[in-house]
PDB file of C-alpha atoms in Angstrom:
ATOM      1  CA  MET A   1      89.891  54.512  82.998  1.00  0.00           C
ATOM      2  CA  ALA A   2      91.121  57.252  85.295  1.00  0.00           C
ATOM      3  CA  LEU A   3      89.726  59.950  83.062  1.00  0.00           C
ATOM      4  CA  ASN A   4      86.366  58.186  82.812  1.00  0.00           C
ATOM      5  CA  THR A   5      86.214  57.923  86.595  1.00  0.00           C
ATOM      6  CA  LEU A   6      87.026  61.595  86.969  1.00  0.00           C
ATOM      7  CA  ASP A   7      84.459  62.578  84.362  1.00  0.00           C
ATOM      8  CA  SER A   8      81.720  60.542  85.998  1.00  0.00           C
ATOM      9  CA  GLY A   9      82.723  61.813  89.430  1.00  0.00           C
ATOM     10  CA  THR A  10      82.676  65.432  88.460  1.00  0.00           C
ATOM     11  CA  LYS A  11      79.397  64.868  86.635  1.00  0.00           C
ATOM     12  CA  ASP A  12      77.777  63.476  89.749  1.00  0.00           C
ATOM     13  CA  LEU A  13      79.343  66.184  91.842  1.00  0.00           C
ATOM     14  CA  GLY A  14      78.430  68.986  89.500  1.00  0.00           C
ATOM     15  CA  SER A  15      80.891  71.326  87.824  1.00  0.00           C
ATOM     16  CA  ALA A  16      80.481  73.846  90.622  1.00  0.00           C
ATOM     17  CA  PRO A  17      78.277  74.429  93.646  1.00  0.00           C
ATOM     18  CA  LYS A  18      74.833  75.280  92.354  1.00  0.00           C
ATOM     19  CA  LEU A  19      74.363  79.001  92.481  1.00  0.00           C
ATOM     20  CA  LYS A  20      71.054  80.468  93.462  1.00  0.00           C
ATOM     21  CA  SER A  21      69.478  82.454  90.693  1.00  0.00           C
ATOM     22  CA  ARG A  22      69.564  86.197  91.331  1.00  0.00           C
ATOM     23  CA  SER A  23      65.882  86.382  90.531  1.00  0.00           C
ATOM     24  CA  ASN A  24      65.121  83.954  93.377  1.00  0.00           C
ATOM     25  CA  TYR A  25      66.873  85.899  96.105  1.00  0.00           C
ATOM     26  CA  GLY A  26      64.423  87.036  98.743  1.00  0.00           C
ATOM     27  CA  ARG A  27      61.790  84.482  97.639  1.00  0.00           C
ATOM     28  CA  ASN A  28      60.318  81.472  99.364  1.00  0.00           C
ATOM     29  CA  ALA A  29      61.616  77.946  98.802  1.00  0.00           C
ATOM     30  CA  ASP A  30      58.903  77.272  96.192  1.00  0.00           C
ATOM     31  CA  GLY A  31      59.885  80.401  94.227  1.00  0.00           C
ATOM     32  CA  SER A  32      56.883  82.482  95.297  1.00  0.00           C
ATOM     33  CA  ARG A  33      57.316  85.971  96.640  1.00  0.00           C
ATOM     34  CA  PRO A  34      56.927  86.450 100.400  1.00  0.00           C
ATOM     35  CA  THR A  35      53.743  88.189 101.416  1.00  0.00           C
ATOM     36  CA  GLY A  36      52.543  89.992 104.492  1.00  0.00           C
ATOM     37  CA  VAL A  37      53.654  92.975 106.526  1.00  0.00           C
ATOM     38  CA  SER A  38      57.033  91.457 107.408  1.00  0.00           C
ATOM     39  CA  ALA A  39      57.882  91.057 103.717  1.00  0.00           C
ATOM     40  CA  TRP A  40      57.137  94.723 103.006  1.00  0.00           C
ATOM     41  CA  ILE A  41      59.096  95.835 106.046  1.00  0.00           C
ATOM     42  CA  SER A  42      62.058  93.768 104.847  1.00  0.00           C
ATOM     43  CA  ARG A  43      61.871  95.343 101.413  1.00  0.00           C
ATOM     44  CA  LEU A  44      61.664  98.863 102.829  1.00  0.00           C
ATOM     45  CA  VAL A  45      64.649  98.219 105.082  1.00  0.00           C
ATOM     46  CA  MET A  46      66.672  96.825 102.163  1.00  0.00           C
ATOM     47  CA  LEU A  47      65.671  99.811 100.007  1.00  0.00           C
ATOM     48  CA  ALA A  48      66.733 102.238 102.743  1.00  0.00           C
ATOM     49  CA  VAL A  49      70.084 100.471 103.126  1.00  0.00           C
ATOM     50  CA  LEU A  50      70.542 100.500  99.340  1.00  0.00           C
ATOM     51  CA  LEU A  51      69.930 104.254  99.159  1.00  0.00           C
ATOM     52  CA  LEU A  52      72.207 104.878 102.138  1.00  0.00           C
ATOM     53  CA  PHE A  53      75.133 102.989 100.629  1.00  0.00           C
ATOM     54  CA  SER A  54      74.532 104.392  97.136  1.00  0.00           C
ATOM     55  CA  LEU A  55      74.517 108.016  98.319  1.00  0.00           C
ATOM     56  CA  PRO A  56      78.337 108.535  98.280  1.00  0.00           C
ATOM     57  CA  LEU A  57      78.589 107.143  94.738  1.00  0.00           C
ATOM     58  CA  TYR A  58      75.663 109.302  93.574  1.00  0.00           C
ATOM     59  CA  TRP A  59      77.157 112.396  95.200  1.00  0.00           C
ATOM     60  CA  MET A  60      80.503 111.720  93.543  1.00  0.00           C
ATOM     61  CA  LEU A  61      78.864 111.373  90.127  1.00  0.00           C
ATOM     62  CA  ILE A  62      76.737 114.532  90.290  1.00  0.00           C
ATOM     63  CA  SER A  63      79.689 116.512  91.686  1.00  0.00           C
ATOM     64  CA  ALA A  64      81.746 115.323  88.723  1.00  0.00           C
ATOM     65  CA  LEU A  65      79.099 116.675  86.341  1.00  0.00           C
ATOM     66  CA  LYS A  66      78.641 120.111  87.918  1.00  0.00           C
ATOM     67  CA  THR A  67      80.298 123.395  87.006  1.00  0.00           C
ATOM     68  CA  PRO A  68      82.608 124.992  89.607  1.00  0.00           C
ATOM     69  CA  GLU A  69      80.024 127.720  90.206  1.00  0.00           C
ATOM     70  CA  GLU A  70      77.223 125.251  90.900  1.00  0.00           C
ATOM     71  CA  LEU A  71      79.508 123.152  93.062  1.00  0.00           C
ATOM     72  CA  ALA A  72      80.153 126.217  95.255  1.00  0.00           C
ATOM     73  CA  GLN A  73      76.445 126.914  95.821  1.00  0.00           C
ATOM     74  CA  PHE A  74      74.881 126.493  99.268  1.00  0.00           C
ATOM     75  CA  PRO A  75      72.686 124.660  99.874  1.00  0.00           C
ATOM     76  CA  PRO A  76      74.039 122.180  97.302  1.00  0.00           C
ATOM     77  CA  THR A  77      71.800 121.021  94.475  1.00  0.00           C
ATOM     78  CA  LEU A  78      70.765 117.388  94.389  1.00  0.00           C
ATOM     79  CA  PHE A  79      70.737 117.306  90.576  1.00  0.00           C
ATOM     80  CA  PRO A  80      73.035 119.198  88.177  1.00  0.00           C
ATOM     81  CA  THR A  81      71.320 122.071  86.370  1.00  0.00           C
ATOM     82  CA  GLU A  82      73.984 121.836  83.658  1.00  0.00           C
ATOM     83  CA  PHE A  83      75.711 118.596  82.799  1.00  0.00           C
ATOM     84  CA  ARG A  84      79.377 119.297  82.172  1.00  0.00           C
ATOM     85  CA  TRP A  85      80.666 116.054  80.631  1.00  0.00           C
ATOM     86  CA  GLU A  86      83.908 117.814  79.714  1.00  0.00           C
ATOM     87  CA  ASN A  87      84.976 117.422  83.336  1.00  0.00           C
ATOM     88  CA  PHE A  88      85.956 113.807  82.623  1.00  0.00           C
ATOM     89  CA  SER A  89      88.155 114.688  79.640  1.00  0.00           C
ATOM     90  CA  ASP A  90      89.661 117.612  81.573  1.00  0.00           C
ATOM     91  CA  ALA A  91      90.391 115.410  84.583  1.00  0.00           C
ATOM     92  CA  VAL A  92      92.572 112.973  82.631  1.00  0.00           C
ATOM     93  CA  THR A  93      94.709 115.847  81.309  1.00  0.00           C
ATOM     94  CA  VAL A  94      95.616 117.301  84.706  1.00  0.00           C
ATOM     95  CA  MET A  95      97.843 114.278  85.438  1.00  0.00           C
ATOM     96  CA  PRO A  96      99.202 111.371  83.332  1.00  0.00           C
ATOM     97  CA  PHE A  97      96.014 109.452  84.033  1.00  0.00           C
ATOM     98  CA  TRP A  98      96.375 106.741  81.405  1.00  0.00           C
ATOM     99  CA  THR A  99      99.992 106.037  82.420  1.00  0.00           C
ATOM    100  CA  PHE A 100      98.868 105.571  86.014  1.00  0.00           C
ATOM    101  CA  PHE A 101      95.914 103.509  84.798  1.00  0.00           C
ATOM    102  CA  ARG A 102      98.181 101.206  82.766  1.00  0.00           C
ATOM    103  CA  ASN A 103     100.555 100.758  85.710  1.00  0.00           C
ATOM    104  CA  SER A 104      97.697  99.934  88.086  1.00  0.00           C
ATOM    105  CA  ALA A 105      96.186  97.491  85.589  1.00  0.00           C
ATOM    106  CA  ILE A 106      99.481  95.622  85.064  1.00  0.00           C
ATOM    107  CA  ILE A 107     100.182  95.347  88.789  1.00  0.00           C
ATOM    108  CA  THR A 108      96.601  94.367  89.651  1.00  0.00           C
ATOM    109  CA  ILE A 109      96.301  91.687  86.956  1.00  0.00           C
ATOM    110  CA  SER A 110      99.665  90.195  87.922  1.00  0.00           C
ATOM    111  CA  VAL A 111      98.771  90.099  91.610  1.00  0.00           C
ATOM    112  CA  VAL A 112      95.370  88.523  90.925  1.00  0.00           C
ATOM    113  CA  VAL A 113      96.834  85.753  88.756  1.00  0.00           C
ATOM    114  CA  PHE A 114      99.649  84.949  91.176  1.00  0.00           C
ATOM    115  CA  SER A 115      97.356  85.097  94.222  1.00  0.00           C
ATOM    116  CA  VAL A 116      94.819  82.708  92.734  1.00  0.00           C
ATOM    117  CA  VAL A 117      97.448  80.173  91.668  1.00  0.00           C
ATOM    118  CA  SER A 118      99.575  80.259  94.830  1.00  0.00           C
ATOM    119  CA  ASN A 119      96.679  80.220  97.280  1.00  0.00           C
ATOM    120  CA  PHE A 120      94.907  77.447  95.399  1.00  0.00           C
ATOM    121  CA  VAL A 121      97.992  75.217  95.397  1.00  0.00           C
ATOM    122  CA  VAL A 122      98.719  75.802  99.096  1.00  0.00           C
ATOM    123  CA  ALA A 123      95.087  75.359 100.141  1.00  0.00           C
ATOM    124  CA  TYR A 124      94.889  72.129  98.134  1.00  0.00           C
ATOM    125  CA  GLY A 125      97.881  70.807 100.045  1.00  0.00           C
ATOM    126  CA  PHE A 126      96.247  71.628 103.369  1.00  0.00           C
ATOM    127  CA  ALA A 127      92.780  70.337 102.472  1.00  0.00           C
ATOM    128  CA  CYS A 128      93.145  67.395 100.085  1.00  0.00           C
ATOM    129  CA  VAL A 129      96.578  65.865 100.707  1.00  0.00           C
ATOM    130  CA  ASP A 130      97.443  63.975 103.891  1.00  0.00           C
ATOM    131  CA  TRP A 131     100.946  64.574 105.197  1.00  0.00           C
ATOM    132  CA  PRO A 132     102.505  64.548 108.697  1.00  0.00           C
ATOM    133  CA  GLY A 133     102.087  67.761 110.685  1.00  0.00           C
ATOM    134  CA  ARG A 134      99.607  69.240 108.237  1.00  0.00           C
ATOM    135  CA  ASN A 135      97.333  70.790 110.864  1.00  0.00           C
ATOM    136  CA  LYS A 136     100.237  72.139 112.930  1.00  0.00           C
ATOM    137  CA  VAL A 137     101.728  73.888 109.924  1.00  0.00           C
ATOM    138  CA  PHE A 138      98.296  75.264 109.042  1.00  0.00           C
ATOM    139  CA  PHE A 139      98.006  76.777 112.514  1.00  0.00           C
ATOM    140  CA  VAL A 140     101.338  78.524 111.923  1.00  0.00           C
ATOM    141  CA  VAL A 141      99.940  79.914 108.661  1.00  0.00           C
ATOM    142  CA  LEU A 142      96.858  81.147 110.521  1.00  0.00           C
ATOM    143  CA  ALA A 143      99.080  82.816 113.124  1.00  0.00           C
ATOM    144  CA  THR A 144     100.489  85.080 110.419  1.00  0.00           C
ATOM    145  CA  LEU A 145      97.055  86.722 110.225  1.00  0.00           C
ATOM    146  CA  PHE A 146      97.735  88.350 113.587  1.00  0.00           C
ATOM    147  CA  LEU A 147     100.933  90.068 112.447  1.00  0.00           C
ATOM    148  CA  PRO A 148     100.129  93.789 111.997  1.00  0.00           C
ATOM    149  CA  PHE A 149     101.310  95.311 108.736  1.00  0.00           C
ATOM    150  CA  PRO A 150     103.504  98.033 110.358  1.00  0.00           C
ATOM    151  CA  VAL A 151     105.576  95.332 112.084  1.00  0.00           C
ATOM    152  CA  THR A 152     106.702  93.868 108.756  1.00  0.00           C
ATOM    153  CA  LEU A 153     107.001  97.184 106.921  1.00  0.00           C
ATOM    154  CA  ILE A 154     110.629  98.086 107.712  1.00  0.00           C
ATOM    155  CA  PRO A 155     112.075  94.532 107.440  1.00  0.00           C
ATOM    156  CA  MET A 156     110.338  94.075 104.083  1.00  0.00           C
ATOM    157  CA  PHE A 157     111.655  97.387 102.773  1.00  0.00           C
ATOM    158  CA  ASP A 158     115.193  96.531 103.943  1.00  0.00           C
ATOM    159  CA  MET A 159     114.958  93.156 102.204  1.00  0.00           C
ATOM    160  CA  TRP A 160     113.792  94.590  98.870  1.00  0.00           C
ATOM    161  CA  ALA A 161     116.379  97.402  99.113  1.00  0.00           C
ATOM    162  CA  ALA A 162     119.139  94.846  99.700  1.00  0.00           C
ATOM    163  CA  LEU A 163     117.954  92.915  96.649  1.00  0.00           C
ATOM    164  CA  GLY A 164     117.923  96.096  94.556  1.00  0.00           C
ATOM    165  CA  PHE A 165     114.206  96.035  93.759  1.00  0.00           C
ATOM    166  CA  VAL A 166     113.186  99.387  95.246  1.00  0.00           C
ATOM    167  CA  ASN A 167     111.649 101.684  92.625  1.00  0.00           C
ATOM    168  CA  THR A 168     110.423  98.646  90.687  1.00  0.00           C
ATOM    169  CA  TRP A 169     107.112  96.793  90.630  1.00  0.00           C
ATOM    170  CA  VAL A 170     108.669  93.621  92.049  1.00  0.00           C
ATOM    171  CA  PRO A 171     107.937  94.404  95.754  1.00  0.00           C
ATOM    172  CA  LEU A 172     104.279  94.990  94.831  1.00  0.00           C
ATOM    173  CA  ILE A 173     103.833  91.836  92.741  1.00  0.00           C
ATOM    174  CA  ALA A 174     106.228  89.224  94.124  1.00  0.00           C
ATOM    175  CA  PRO A 175     104.486  88.752  97.527  1.00  0.00           C
ATOM    176  CA  ALA A 176     101.470  87.392  95.623  1.00  0.00           C
ATOM    177  CA  LEU A 177     103.594  84.391  94.629  1.00  0.00           C
ATOM    178  CA  PHE A 178     103.402  83.305  98.256  1.00  0.00           C
ATOM    179  CA  ALA A 179      99.995  82.381  99.602  1.00  0.00           C
ATOM    180  CA  GLY A 180      98.417  84.568 102.256  1.00  0.00           C
ATOM    181  CA  GLY A 181      96.907  83.322 105.486  1.00  0.00           C
ATOM    182  CA  PHE A 182      93.357  84.576 104.949  1.00  0.00           C
ATOM    183  CA  PHE A 183      93.014  83.430 101.354  1.00  0.00           C
ATOM    184  CA  THR A 184      94.497  80.023 102.200  1.00  0.00           C
ATOM    185  CA  PHE A 185      92.063  79.654 105.082  1.00  0.00           C
ATOM    186  CA  LEU A 186      89.106  80.621 102.897  1.00  0.00           C
ATOM    187  CA  LEU A 187      90.006  78.177 100.125  1.00  0.00           C
ATOM    188  CA  ARG A 188      90.891  75.365 102.521  1.00  0.00           C
ATOM    189  CA  GLN A 189      87.510  75.579 104.260  1.00  0.00           C
ATOM    190  CA  PHE A 190      85.831  75.366 100.859  1.00  0.00           C
ATOM    191  CA  MET A 191      87.955  72.437  99.678  1.00  0.00           C
ATOM    192  CA  LEU A 192      87.342  70.455 102.875  1.00  0.00           C
ATOM    193  CA  GLN A 193      83.822  69.846 101.609  1.00  0.00           C
ATOM    194  CA  THR A 194      85.171  67.781  98.711  1.00  0.00           C
ATOM    195  CA  PRO A 195      84.262  64.098  99.316  1.00  0.00           C
ATOM    196  CA  LYS A 196      87.450  62.310 100.372  1.00  0.00           C
ATOM    197  CA  ASP A 197      86.246  59.074  98.767  1.00  0.00           C
ATOM    198  CA  MET A 198      86.172  60.754  95.385  1.00  0.00           C
ATOM    199  CA  LEU A 199      89.745  61.970  95.753  1.00  0.00           C
ATOM    200  CA  ASP A 200      90.894  58.510  96.855  1.00  0.00           C
ATOM    201  CA  ALA A 201      89.072  56.892  93.921  1.00  0.00           C
ATOM    202  CA  ALA A 202      90.814  59.230  91.498  1.00  0.00           C
ATOM    203  CA  ARG A 203      94.208  58.374  93.019  1.00  0.00           C
ATOM    204  CA  VAL A 204      93.456  54.653  92.783  1.00  0.00           C
ATOM    205  CA  ASP A 205      92.639  55.148  89.094  1.00  0.00           C
ATOM    206  CA  GLY A 206      96.069  56.693  88.607  1.00  0.00           C
ATOM    207  CA  ALA A 207      95.178  60.369  88.439  1.00  0.00           C
ATOM    208  CA  SER A 208      97.958  62.719  89.481  1.00  0.00           C
ATOM    209  CA  GLU A 209      97.484  65.378  92.139  1.00  0.00           C
ATOM    210  CA  TRP A 210      97.539  68.091  89.445  1.00  0.00           C
ATOM    211  CA  THR A 211      94.778  66.284  87.547  1.00  0.00           C
ATOM    212  CA  ILE A 212      92.669  65.934  90.692  1.00  0.00           C
ATOM    213  CA  ALA A 213      93.228  69.566  91.646  1.00  0.00           C
ATOM    214  CA  TRP A 214      92.356  70.892  88.182  1.00  0.00           C
ATOM    215  CA  ARG A 215      89.511  68.572  87.160  1.00  0.00           C
ATOM    216  CA  ILE A 216      87.759  67.856  90.473  1.00  0.00           C
ATOM    217  CA  VAL A 217      88.627  70.435  93.114  1.00  0.00           C
ATOM    218  CA  PHE A 218      89.026  73.602  91.040  1.00  0.00           C
ATOM    219  CA  PRO A 219      85.537  73.528  89.411  1.00  0.00           C
ATOM    220  CA  THR A 220      83.863  73.098  92.780  1.00  0.00           C
ATOM    221  CA  ALA A 221      85.997  75.795  94.426  1.00  0.00           C
ATOM    222  CA  ARG A 222      85.359  78.332  91.667  1.00  0.00           C
ATOM    223  CA  PRO A 223      83.177  80.669  93.838  1.00  0.00           C
ATOM    224  CA  ALA A 224      85.879  80.850  96.519  1.00  0.00           C
ATOM    225  CA  VAL A 225      88.547  81.420  93.862  1.00  0.00           C
ATOM    226  CA  THR A 226      86.431  84.261  92.454  1.00  0.00           C
ATOM    227  CA  VAL A 227      86.215  85.858  95.891  1.00  0.00           C
ATOM    228  CA  ILE A 228      89.998  85.703  96.224  1.00  0.00           C
ATOM    229  CA  ALA A 229      90.420  87.260  92.791  1.00  0.00           C
ATOM    230  CA  ILE A 230      88.025  90.111  93.624  1.00  0.00           C
ATOM    231  CA  PHE A 231      89.576  90.780  97.032  1.00  0.00           C
ATOM    232  CA  SER A 232      93.061  90.774  95.495  1.00  0.00           C
ATOM    233  CA  ALA A 233      91.970  93.104  92.703  1.00  0.00           C
ATOM    234  CA  VAL A 234      90.285  95.595  95.034  1.00  0.00           C
ATOM    235  CA  GLY A 235      93.140  95.575  97.551  1.00  0.00           C
ATOM    236  CA  THR A 236      95.825  96.031  94.896  1.00  0.00           C
ATOM    237  CA  TRP A 237      93.930  98.633  92.877  1.00  0.00           C
ATOM    238  CA  ASN A 238      93.361 100.766  95.986  1.00  0.00           C
ATOM    239  CA  ASP A 239      96.762 100.151  97.559  1.00  0.00           C
ATOM    240  CA  PHE A 240      98.321 103.463  98.527  1.00  0.00           C
ATOM    241  CA  MET A 241     101.049 102.532 101.004  1.00  0.00           C
ATOM    242  CA  GLY A 242     102.917 100.036  98.809  1.00  0.00           C
ATOM    243  CA  PRO A 243     103.427 102.304  95.761  1.00  0.00           C
ATOM    244  CA  LEU A 244     104.166 105.247  98.070  1.00  0.00           C
ATOM    245  CA  ILE A 245     107.004 103.349  99.777  1.00  0.00           C
ATOM    246  CA  TYR A 246     108.574 101.415  96.913  1.00  0.00           C
ATOM    247  CA  LEU A 247     108.003 103.573  93.809  1.00  0.00           C
ATOM    248  CA  GLN A 248     109.854 106.841  93.267  1.00  0.00           C
ATOM    249  CA  ASP A 249     109.602 107.592  89.536  1.00  0.00           C
ATOM    250  CA  GLN A 250     106.296 109.123  88.512  1.00  0.00           C
ATOM    251  CA  SER A 251     106.248 106.993  85.351  1.00  0.00           C
ATOM    252  CA  LYS A 252     105.911 103.880  87.551  1.00  0.00           C
ATOM    253  CA  GLN A 253     103.291 105.212  89.947  1.00  0.00           C
ATOM    254  CA  THR A 254      99.738 103.920  90.213  1.00  0.00           C
ATOM    255  CA  LEU A 255      96.346 105.615  90.244  1.00  0.00           C
ATOM    256  CA  SER A 256      96.167 105.731  94.034  1.00  0.00           C
ATOM    257  CA  ILE A 257      99.295 107.910  94.087  1.00  0.00           C
ATOM    258  CA  GLY A 258      98.093 109.729  90.989  1.00  0.00           C
ATOM    259  CA  MET A 259      95.075 111.044  92.876  1.00  0.00           C
ATOM    260  CA  GLU A 260      97.417 112.671  95.373  1.00  0.00           C
ATOM    261  CA  VAL A 261      99.377 114.135  92.449  1.00  0.00           C
ATOM    262  CA  PHE A 262      96.096 115.459  91.073  1.00  0.00           C
ATOM    263  CA  ARG A 263      95.300 117.216  94.347  1.00  0.00           C
ATOM    264  CA  SER A 264      98.802 118.650  94.757  1.00  0.00           C
ATOM    265  CA  VAL A 265      98.927 120.142  91.226  1.00  0.00           C
ATOM    266  CA  ASN A 266      96.598 122.951  92.323  1.00  0.00           C
ATOM    267  CA  SER A 267      96.914 122.706  96.071  1.00  0.00           C
ATOM    268  CA  GLN A 268      95.811 126.330  96.507  1.00  0.00           C
ATOM    269  CA  ASP A 269      92.723 125.979  94.292  1.00  0.00           C
ATOM    270  CA  VAL A 270      91.573 122.373  94.084  1.00  0.00           C
ATOM    271  CA  GLN A 271      88.997 121.833  91.320  1.00  0.00           C
ATOM    272  CA  PHE A 272      86.708 119.450  93.150  1.00  0.00           C
ATOM    273  CA  ASN A 273      84.517 118.744  90.133  1.00  0.00           C
ATOM    274  CA  LEU A 274      87.564 117.453  88.232  1.00  0.00           C
ATOM    275  CA  LEU A 275      88.763 115.625  91.331  1.00  0.00           C
ATOM    276  CA  MET A 276      85.392 113.865  91.608  1.00  0.00           C
ATOM    277  CA  ALA A 277      85.488 113.029  87.888  1.00  0.00           C
ATOM    278  CA  ALA A 278      88.947 111.484  88.250  1.00  0.00           C
ATOM    279  CA  SER A 279      87.844 109.607  91.388  1.00  0.00           C
ATOM    280  CA  PHE A 280      84.824 108.213  89.551  1.00  0.00           C
ATOM    281  CA  LEU A 281      87.035 106.980  86.699  1.00  0.00           C
ATOM    282  CA  VAL A 282      89.334 105.302  89.221  1.00  0.00           C
ATOM    283  CA  LEU A 283      86.389 103.630  90.924  1.00  0.00           C
ATOM    284  CA  LEU A 284      84.584 102.571  87.740  1.00  0.00           C
ATOM    285  CA  PRO A 285      86.656  99.390  86.964  1.00  0.00           C
ATOM    286  CA  LEU A 286      85.983  98.005  90.447  1.00  0.00           C
ATOM    287  CA  VAL A 287      82.242  98.662  90.149  1.00  0.00           C
ATOM    288  CA  ILE A 288      82.139  96.884  86.781  1.00  0.00           C
ATOM    289  CA  LEU A 289      84.168  93.980  88.191  1.00  0.00           C
ATOM    290  CA  PHE A 290      81.786  93.565  91.111  1.00  0.00           C
ATOM    291  CA  PHE A 291      78.629  93.576  88.992  1.00  0.00           C
ATOM    292  CA  ILE A 292      80.079  91.001  86.586  1.00  0.00           C
ATOM    293  CA  PHE A 293      81.077  88.544  89.306  1.00  0.00           C
ATOM    294  CA  GLN A 294      78.562  89.385  92.039  1.00  0.00           C
ATOM    295  CA  ARG A 295      76.850  85.982  91.868  1.00  0.00           C
ATOM    296  CA  TYR A 296      80.108  84.122  92.464  1.00  0.00           C
ATOM    297  CA  PHE A 297      81.132  86.708  95.041  1.00  0.00           C
ATOM    298  CA  VAL A 298      78.023  86.175  97.194  1.00  0.00           C
ATOM    299  CA  SER A 299      78.195  82.406  96.807  1.00  0.00           C
ATOM    300  CA  GLY A 300      81.877  82.296  97.741  1.00  0.00           C
ATOM    301  CA  ILE A 301      81.424  84.484 100.783  1.00  0.00           C
ATOM    302  CA  THR A 302      78.687  82.237 102.151  1.00  0.00           C
ATOM    303  CA  LEU A 303      80.950  79.223 101.555  1.00  0.00           C
ATOM    304  CA  GLY A 304      78.195  77.235  99.932  1.00  0.00           C
ATOM    305  CA  GLY A 305      79.124  73.606  99.634  1.00  0.00           C
ATOM    306  CA  PHE A 306      78.066  70.720  97.483  1.00  0.00           C
ATOM    307  CA  LYS A 307      74.363  70.307  96.966  1.00  0.00           C
TER     308      LYS A 307
END
C-alpha cells in the first residue's frame, strides 16, 4: 500500500520539475517568437554578450593552433594561416599530462559523488524532517559561509598533518563527506517546495525516511542536485591551492599544478602555443560537462519548483 501511495504521489507530482524546452527559451508563452524592435534589440544584445564571453575561448583555441612564428607576429592574426594540430600532441609530452589528468579525474569524481550524497542527506534533514532546534542549527550551518578560507587553512593543515594524511588525496576528498553550507542551503530551499502532506501521507503508509528521500524528494530535486554536482566538479577540477598545499610528489599532482610545471619547464622560453594547447585540453572536460547538463543547470539555478 505504501509503495502504491508513493507511486501515485510521485506520478501526480511529476518525476521532476518540468524543464522548459531549450527551443522555447526567449519565446512568448504561446510558443511564438517575439516580434518588434525590442525583440531585435534583445537578440543583438545577447549576441554581443555571447561574442564577448566566447572571445577568450576562441583566442585560446587559435593560439593553440598557430606556429611560434605566427604567434609572435604583430598585429596578431585573427585566424591561423597554418593549422598546427601537432601542438596538442606536443603539449601532452612536455609534462606527464595523462598522469595529472587521471589524478584530477579520480579526485573530482570522488568529490562530486560524496558532495551530492552528503549535502542531499543533510538538506533532507533540514527541509523534510521536523526535529527540535532545526532552524537554529541551520542558522549555524549558514554562519559557516562567512568563514574566509585563509582562516581555516592552517588549522586544517595541522589536523591532516597530525593524522598523517599530508601528501595523500585524503585532505582533498574527505571534506566532501561533510556537507557544505552553500550546497545545503541550495538543496534545502529546493526541498522546501515539496508538499508536506505528501511526505506525511508516505509516513502514514509506512514508508521509511530513506524511501521518501529516494522516491519522492530526490526526483524533484534533481536539477538542484545537478547544479551541486557541476559546481563541485568545476571547483575541484580547477582547485590550485589544495593540491599545492597537501601534495608533494609529482605523481600525485593534478592538472592545475601540472600547468605550473608546464610553464616552469622552459621558464626562459615559454612556448605559448603549446601552453594554450595544454590549457584548452584542461578546459575541454568542463565545457563538455556544461553543455551536457546545461538544461538542468539553468533550471536548478533558478530554483524552479513544482508546476
